Coordinates of C-alpha atoms in Angstrom, one line a residue:
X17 CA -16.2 4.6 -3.4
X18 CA -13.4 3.9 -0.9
X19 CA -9.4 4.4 -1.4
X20 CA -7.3 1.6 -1.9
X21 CA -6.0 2.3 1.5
X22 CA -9.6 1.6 2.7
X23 CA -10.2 -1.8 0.7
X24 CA -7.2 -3.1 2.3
X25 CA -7.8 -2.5 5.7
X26 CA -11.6 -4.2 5.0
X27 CA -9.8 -7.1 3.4
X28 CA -7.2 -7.6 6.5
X29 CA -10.8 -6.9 9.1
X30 CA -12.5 -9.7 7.1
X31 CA -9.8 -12.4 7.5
X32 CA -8.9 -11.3 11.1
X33 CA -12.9 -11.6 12.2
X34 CA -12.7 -15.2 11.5
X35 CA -9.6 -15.9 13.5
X36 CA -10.4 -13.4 16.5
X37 CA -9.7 -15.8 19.2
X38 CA -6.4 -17.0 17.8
X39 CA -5.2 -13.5 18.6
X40 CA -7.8 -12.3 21.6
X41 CA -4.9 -13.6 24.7
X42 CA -2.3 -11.3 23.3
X43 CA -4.3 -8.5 22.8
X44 CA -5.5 -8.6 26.0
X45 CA -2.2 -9.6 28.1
X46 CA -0.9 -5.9 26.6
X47 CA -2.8 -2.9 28.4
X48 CA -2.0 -0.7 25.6
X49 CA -3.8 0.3 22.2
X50 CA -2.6 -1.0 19.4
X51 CA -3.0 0.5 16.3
X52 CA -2.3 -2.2 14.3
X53 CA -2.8 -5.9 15.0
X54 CA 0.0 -7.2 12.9
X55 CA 2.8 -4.6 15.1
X56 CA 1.0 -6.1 18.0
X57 CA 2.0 -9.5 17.0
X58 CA 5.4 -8.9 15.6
X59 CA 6.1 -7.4 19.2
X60 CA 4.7 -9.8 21.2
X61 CA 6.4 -12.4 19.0
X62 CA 10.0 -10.7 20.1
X63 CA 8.8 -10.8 24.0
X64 CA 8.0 -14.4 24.1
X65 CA 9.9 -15.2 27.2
X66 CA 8.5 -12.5 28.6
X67 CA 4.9 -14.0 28.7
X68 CA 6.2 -17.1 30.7
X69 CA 8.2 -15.2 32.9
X70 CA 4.7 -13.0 33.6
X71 CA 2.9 -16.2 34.1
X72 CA 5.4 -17.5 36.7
X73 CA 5.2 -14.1 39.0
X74 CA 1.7 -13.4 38.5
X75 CA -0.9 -16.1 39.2
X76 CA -4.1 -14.0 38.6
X77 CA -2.5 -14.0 34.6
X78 CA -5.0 -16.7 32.7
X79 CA -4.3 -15.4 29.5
X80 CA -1.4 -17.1 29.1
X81 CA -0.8 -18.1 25.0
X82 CA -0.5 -21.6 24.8
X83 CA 2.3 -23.1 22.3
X84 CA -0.2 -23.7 19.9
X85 CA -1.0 -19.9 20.3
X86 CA 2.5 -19.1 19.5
X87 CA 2.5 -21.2 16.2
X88 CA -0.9 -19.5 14.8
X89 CA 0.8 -15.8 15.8
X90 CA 3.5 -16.3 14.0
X91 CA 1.6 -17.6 10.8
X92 CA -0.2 -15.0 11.4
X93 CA 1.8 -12.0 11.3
X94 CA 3.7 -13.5 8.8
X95 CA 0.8 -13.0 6.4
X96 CA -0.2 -9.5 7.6
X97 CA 3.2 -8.2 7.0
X98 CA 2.7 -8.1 3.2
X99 CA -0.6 -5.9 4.3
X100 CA 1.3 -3.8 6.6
X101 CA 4.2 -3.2 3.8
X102 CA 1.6 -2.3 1.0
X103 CA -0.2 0.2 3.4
X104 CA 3.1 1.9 4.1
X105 CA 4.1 2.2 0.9
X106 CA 0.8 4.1 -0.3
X107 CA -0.1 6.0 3.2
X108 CA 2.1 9.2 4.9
X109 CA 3.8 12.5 3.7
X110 CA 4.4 11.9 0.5
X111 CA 1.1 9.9 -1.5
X112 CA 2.4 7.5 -4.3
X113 CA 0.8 8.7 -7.7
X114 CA -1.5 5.5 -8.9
X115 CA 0.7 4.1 -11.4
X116 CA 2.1 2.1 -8.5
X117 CA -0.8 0.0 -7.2
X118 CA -1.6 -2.4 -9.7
X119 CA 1.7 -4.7 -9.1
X120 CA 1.1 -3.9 -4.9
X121 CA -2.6 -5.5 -5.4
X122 CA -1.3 -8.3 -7.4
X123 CA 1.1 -9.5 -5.3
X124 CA -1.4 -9.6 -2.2
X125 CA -3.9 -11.5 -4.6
X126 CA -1.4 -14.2 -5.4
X127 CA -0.6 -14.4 -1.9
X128 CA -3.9 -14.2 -0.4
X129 CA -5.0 -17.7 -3.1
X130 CA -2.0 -19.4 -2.0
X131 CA -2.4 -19.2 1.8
X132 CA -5.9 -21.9 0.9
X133 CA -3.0 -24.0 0.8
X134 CA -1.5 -23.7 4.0
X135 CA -1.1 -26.1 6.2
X136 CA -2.6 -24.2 9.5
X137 CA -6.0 -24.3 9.6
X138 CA -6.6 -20.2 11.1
X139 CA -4.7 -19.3 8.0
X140 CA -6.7 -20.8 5.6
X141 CA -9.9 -20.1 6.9
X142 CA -8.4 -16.1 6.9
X143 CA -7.5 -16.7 3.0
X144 CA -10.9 -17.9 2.6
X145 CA -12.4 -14.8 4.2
X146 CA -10.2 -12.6 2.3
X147 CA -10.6 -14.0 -0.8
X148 CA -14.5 -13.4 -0.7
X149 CA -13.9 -9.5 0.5
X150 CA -11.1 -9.2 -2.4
X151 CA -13.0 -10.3 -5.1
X152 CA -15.9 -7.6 -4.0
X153 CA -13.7 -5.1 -5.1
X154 CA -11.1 -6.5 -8.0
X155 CA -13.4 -5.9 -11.0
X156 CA -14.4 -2.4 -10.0
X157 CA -10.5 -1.0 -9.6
X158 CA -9.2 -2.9 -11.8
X159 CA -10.2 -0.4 -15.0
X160 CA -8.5 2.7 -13.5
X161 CA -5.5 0.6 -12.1
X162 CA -4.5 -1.0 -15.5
X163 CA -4.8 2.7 -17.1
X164 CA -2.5 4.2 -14.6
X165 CA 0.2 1.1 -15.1
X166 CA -0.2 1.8 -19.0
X167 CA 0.6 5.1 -18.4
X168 CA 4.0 4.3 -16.5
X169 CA 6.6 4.4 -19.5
X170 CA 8.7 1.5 -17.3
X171 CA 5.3 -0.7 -17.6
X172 CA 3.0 -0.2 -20.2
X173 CA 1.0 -3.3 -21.5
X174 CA 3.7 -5.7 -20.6
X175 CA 3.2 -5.5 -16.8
X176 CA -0.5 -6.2 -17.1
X177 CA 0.5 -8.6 -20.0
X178 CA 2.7 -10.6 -17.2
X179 CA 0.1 -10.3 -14.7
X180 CA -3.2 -10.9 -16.4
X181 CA -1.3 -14.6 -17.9
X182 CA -0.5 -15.3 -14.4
X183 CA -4.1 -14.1 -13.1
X184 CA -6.4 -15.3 -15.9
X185 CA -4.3 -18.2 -17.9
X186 CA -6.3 -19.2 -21.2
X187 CA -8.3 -16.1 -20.4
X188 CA -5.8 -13.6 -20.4
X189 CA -5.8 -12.3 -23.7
X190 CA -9.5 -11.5 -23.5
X191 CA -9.4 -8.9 -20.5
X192 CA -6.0 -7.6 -22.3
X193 CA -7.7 -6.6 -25.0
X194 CA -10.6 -5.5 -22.7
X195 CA -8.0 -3.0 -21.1
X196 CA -6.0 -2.4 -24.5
X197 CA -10.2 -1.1 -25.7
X198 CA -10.6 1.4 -22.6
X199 CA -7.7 3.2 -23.0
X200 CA -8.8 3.4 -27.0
X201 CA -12.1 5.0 -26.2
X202 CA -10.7 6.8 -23.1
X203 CA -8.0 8.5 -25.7
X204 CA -10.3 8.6 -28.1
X205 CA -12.8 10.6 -25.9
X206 CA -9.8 13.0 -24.6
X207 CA -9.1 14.1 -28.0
X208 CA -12.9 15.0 -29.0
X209 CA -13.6 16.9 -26.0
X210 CA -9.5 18.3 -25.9
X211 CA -8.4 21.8 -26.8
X212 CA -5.7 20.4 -28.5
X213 CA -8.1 19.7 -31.0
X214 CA -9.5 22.9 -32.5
X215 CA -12.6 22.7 -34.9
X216 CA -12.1 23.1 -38.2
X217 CA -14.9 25.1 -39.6
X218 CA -15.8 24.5 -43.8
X219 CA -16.9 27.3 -45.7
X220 CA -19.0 26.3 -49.1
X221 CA -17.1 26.2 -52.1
X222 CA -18.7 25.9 -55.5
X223 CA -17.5 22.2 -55.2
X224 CA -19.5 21.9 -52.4
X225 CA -22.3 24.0 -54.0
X226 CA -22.4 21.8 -57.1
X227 CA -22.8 18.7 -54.6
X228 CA -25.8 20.2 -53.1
X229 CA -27.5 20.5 -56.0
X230 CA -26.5 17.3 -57.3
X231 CA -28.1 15.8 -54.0
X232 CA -30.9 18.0 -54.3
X233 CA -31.7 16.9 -57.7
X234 CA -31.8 13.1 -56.2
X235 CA -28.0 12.6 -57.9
X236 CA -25.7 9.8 -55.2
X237 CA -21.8 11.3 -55.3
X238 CA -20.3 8.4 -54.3
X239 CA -16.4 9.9 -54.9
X240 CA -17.9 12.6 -52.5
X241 CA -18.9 9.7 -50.0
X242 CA -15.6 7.8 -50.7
X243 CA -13.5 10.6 -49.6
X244 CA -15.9 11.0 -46.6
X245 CA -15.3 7.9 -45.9
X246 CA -11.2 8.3 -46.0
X247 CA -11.3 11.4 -44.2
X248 CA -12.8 9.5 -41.3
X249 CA -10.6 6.2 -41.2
X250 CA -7.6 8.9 -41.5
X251 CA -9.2 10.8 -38.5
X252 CA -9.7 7.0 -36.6
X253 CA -5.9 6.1 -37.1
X254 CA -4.6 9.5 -35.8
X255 CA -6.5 9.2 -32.8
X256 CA -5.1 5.6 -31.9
X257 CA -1.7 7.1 -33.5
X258 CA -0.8 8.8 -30.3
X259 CA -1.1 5.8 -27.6
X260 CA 0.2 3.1 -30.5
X261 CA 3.3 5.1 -30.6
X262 CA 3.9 5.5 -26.8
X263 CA 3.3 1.5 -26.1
X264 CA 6.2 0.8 -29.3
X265 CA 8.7 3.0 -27.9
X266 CA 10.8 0.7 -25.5
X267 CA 10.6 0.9 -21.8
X268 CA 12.4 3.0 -19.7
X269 CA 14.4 1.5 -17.4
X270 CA 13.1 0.3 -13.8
X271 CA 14.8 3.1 -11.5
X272 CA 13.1 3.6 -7.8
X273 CA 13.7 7.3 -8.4
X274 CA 11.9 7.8 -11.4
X275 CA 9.7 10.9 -11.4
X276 CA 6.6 10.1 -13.7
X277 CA 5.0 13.2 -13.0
X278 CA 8.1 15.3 -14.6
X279 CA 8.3 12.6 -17.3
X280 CA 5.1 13.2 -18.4
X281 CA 5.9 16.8 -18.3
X282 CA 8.8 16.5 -20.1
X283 CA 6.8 14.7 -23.3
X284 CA 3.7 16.3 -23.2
X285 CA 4.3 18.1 -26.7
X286 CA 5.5 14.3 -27.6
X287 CA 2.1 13.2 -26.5
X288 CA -0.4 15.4 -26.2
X289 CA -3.5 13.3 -26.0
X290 CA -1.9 10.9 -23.5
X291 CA 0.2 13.7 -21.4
X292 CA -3.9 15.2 -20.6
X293 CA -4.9 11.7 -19.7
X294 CA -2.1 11.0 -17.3
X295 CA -2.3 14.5 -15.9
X296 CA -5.9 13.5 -14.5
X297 CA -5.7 9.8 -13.8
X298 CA -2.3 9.8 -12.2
X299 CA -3.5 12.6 -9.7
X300 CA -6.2 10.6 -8.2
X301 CA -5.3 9.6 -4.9
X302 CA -4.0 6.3 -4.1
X303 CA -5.6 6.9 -0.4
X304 CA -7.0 9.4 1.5
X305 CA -6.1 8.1 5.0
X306 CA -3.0 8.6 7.1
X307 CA -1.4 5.5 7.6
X308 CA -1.8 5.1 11.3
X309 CA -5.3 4.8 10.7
X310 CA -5.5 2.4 8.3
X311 CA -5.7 -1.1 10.6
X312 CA -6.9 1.3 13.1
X313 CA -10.2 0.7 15.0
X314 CA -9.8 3.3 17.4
X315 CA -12.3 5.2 15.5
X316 CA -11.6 9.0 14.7
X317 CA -8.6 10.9 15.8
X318 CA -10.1 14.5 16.5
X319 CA -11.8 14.4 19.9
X320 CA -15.3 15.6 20.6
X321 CA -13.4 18.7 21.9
X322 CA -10.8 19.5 19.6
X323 CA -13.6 19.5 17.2
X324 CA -15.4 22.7 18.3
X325 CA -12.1 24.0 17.3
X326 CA -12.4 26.4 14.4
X327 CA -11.6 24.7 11.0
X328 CA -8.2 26.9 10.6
X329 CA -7.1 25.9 13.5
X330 CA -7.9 22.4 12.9
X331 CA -6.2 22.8 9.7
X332 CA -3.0 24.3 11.7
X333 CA -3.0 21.2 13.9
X334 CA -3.7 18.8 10.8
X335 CA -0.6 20.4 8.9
X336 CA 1.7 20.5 12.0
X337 CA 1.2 17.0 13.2
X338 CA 2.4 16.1 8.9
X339 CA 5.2 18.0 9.2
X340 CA 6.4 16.6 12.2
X341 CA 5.9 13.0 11.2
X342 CA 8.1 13.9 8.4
X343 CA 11.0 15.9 10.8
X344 CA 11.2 12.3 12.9
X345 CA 10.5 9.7 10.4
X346 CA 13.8 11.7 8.4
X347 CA 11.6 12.6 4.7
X348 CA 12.1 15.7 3.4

């Protein structure tokens, strides 16, 4: 299964591979690596007069960009920068917690299916490309990414509400209550497996006694069967009791700062059966890649050499290099 960070860099490779030569003269009139081909573009975009002014001194320069070449670039990395932003936001330091990629993947769908329209020709045939690597993977993440948006007290159903009637039209309400079914069973399961839950253990009464023999002698209680019966539907409602309540309390407001995890914290006696399930879904990692890897196709950044290293020392140089992207790039 690959991170999110993953799927979005095969996404961007798949629309890219169908456009390669709209791109190939920049990348090779710059004798560097580049990482990433949308920074490549947004800088060569900023040193356009430098490209004619190289083509004027140097006559053995036949990669020249044409105007036309220009034009596509700039289409181009327009598009990509949407890519470049949503890879940022969930690579580095500091991981986002998976409550927050669900919106991020929306808005490159809706972008993605309204580049078709374009009026440049490499950028639709990209869309197209991306489109058919997108949809690979929209249905299979999609489960897990509505749970952890659920789970977001600012959010709840009414984000994947406003998205899914976007997304789906006529069909939304069908995959809402598709969703609105797996977090049932999911809490559902939580609580029948939870410690919160201790077993209650019966010990025979002469009630109970007296029904055995009554069934024993081939007798139906159906009061015994009716209250069986209640007992059960009153066991169903607490269960869906737990996560009804959390989606009618009103949403907290949208602050940039909010701290989920320490929310959740905070209401865990509140919600008991919903506090275990965030605790688990929102730890899973967004992405397990460093984000100047992620449109990378350098290949691996330990050396052959560095990795005969011994793994502590490895580790030593892992943690360093993290704490010093931090110290420059100013997080704490």
């Amino acid at each position: 299964m690959y991170c999110c960070a993953h799927i979005l860099n095969l996404i961007v490779k798949e629309g890219l591979d169908v456009i390669v030569g709209s791109v190939e003269k920049f990348r090779n009139s710059v004798v560097f690596w580049w990482n990433s081909t949308y920074l490549m573009l947004n800088s060569a975009l900023i040193y356009k007069d430098v490209f004619a002014r190289l083509k004027q001194r140097e006559p053995q320069y036949n990669c020249f960009p044409s105007e036309k070449d220009w034009e596509v670039a700039k289409e181009i990395c327009d598009r990509l920068k949407l890519f470049f932003e949503v890879t940022e936001l969930f690579l580095g330091t500091k991981y986002p917690t998976a409550n927050l990629y669900f919106p991020k993947i929306c808005e490159i769908r809706f972008s993605i299916y309204e580049w078709k329209n374009s009026t440049c020709d490499e950028i639709r045939i990209m869309a197209s490309s991306m489109i058919s690597k997108f949809e690979q993977y929209w249905d299979v993440i999609l489960g897990i990414m509505a749970i952890a948006t659920i789970l977001d007290p600012r959010q709840k159903m009414k984000l994947i509400e406003y998205y899914f009637s976007i997304i789906y039209g006529d069909g939304a309400y069908t995959k809402i209550e598709k969703n609105q079914k797996i977090c049932d069973e999911l809490v559902g399961q939580y609580r029948l497996t939870s410690k919160l839950s201790e077993e209650v253990h019966h010990f025979p009464t002469n009630s109970s006694s007296s029904q055995a023999r009554e069934v024993r002698l081939g007798k139906v209680n159906h009061m015994a069967n009716f209250d069986a019966s209640v007992s059960n539907a009153t066991s169903i409602a607490s269960i869906k009791s737990d996560f009804d309540y959390y989606l009618e309390e009103p949403l907290m407001p949208r602050d940039e700062d909010f701290d989920i995890l320490n929310w959740w914290k905070a209401n865990a006696s509140k919600y008991p059966i919903l506090h275990a399930i965030a605790r688990d879904v929102l730890a899973i990692p967004v992405s397990t890649v460093a984000s100047e890897s992620a449109f990378s196709t350098s290949g691996r950044f330990v050396s052959p050499h560095r990795s005969r290293h011994h793994p502590k020392t490895l580790q030593a140089l892992m943690c360093t290099q993290d704490w010093l992207w931090t110290k420059f790039n100013g997080m704490n």
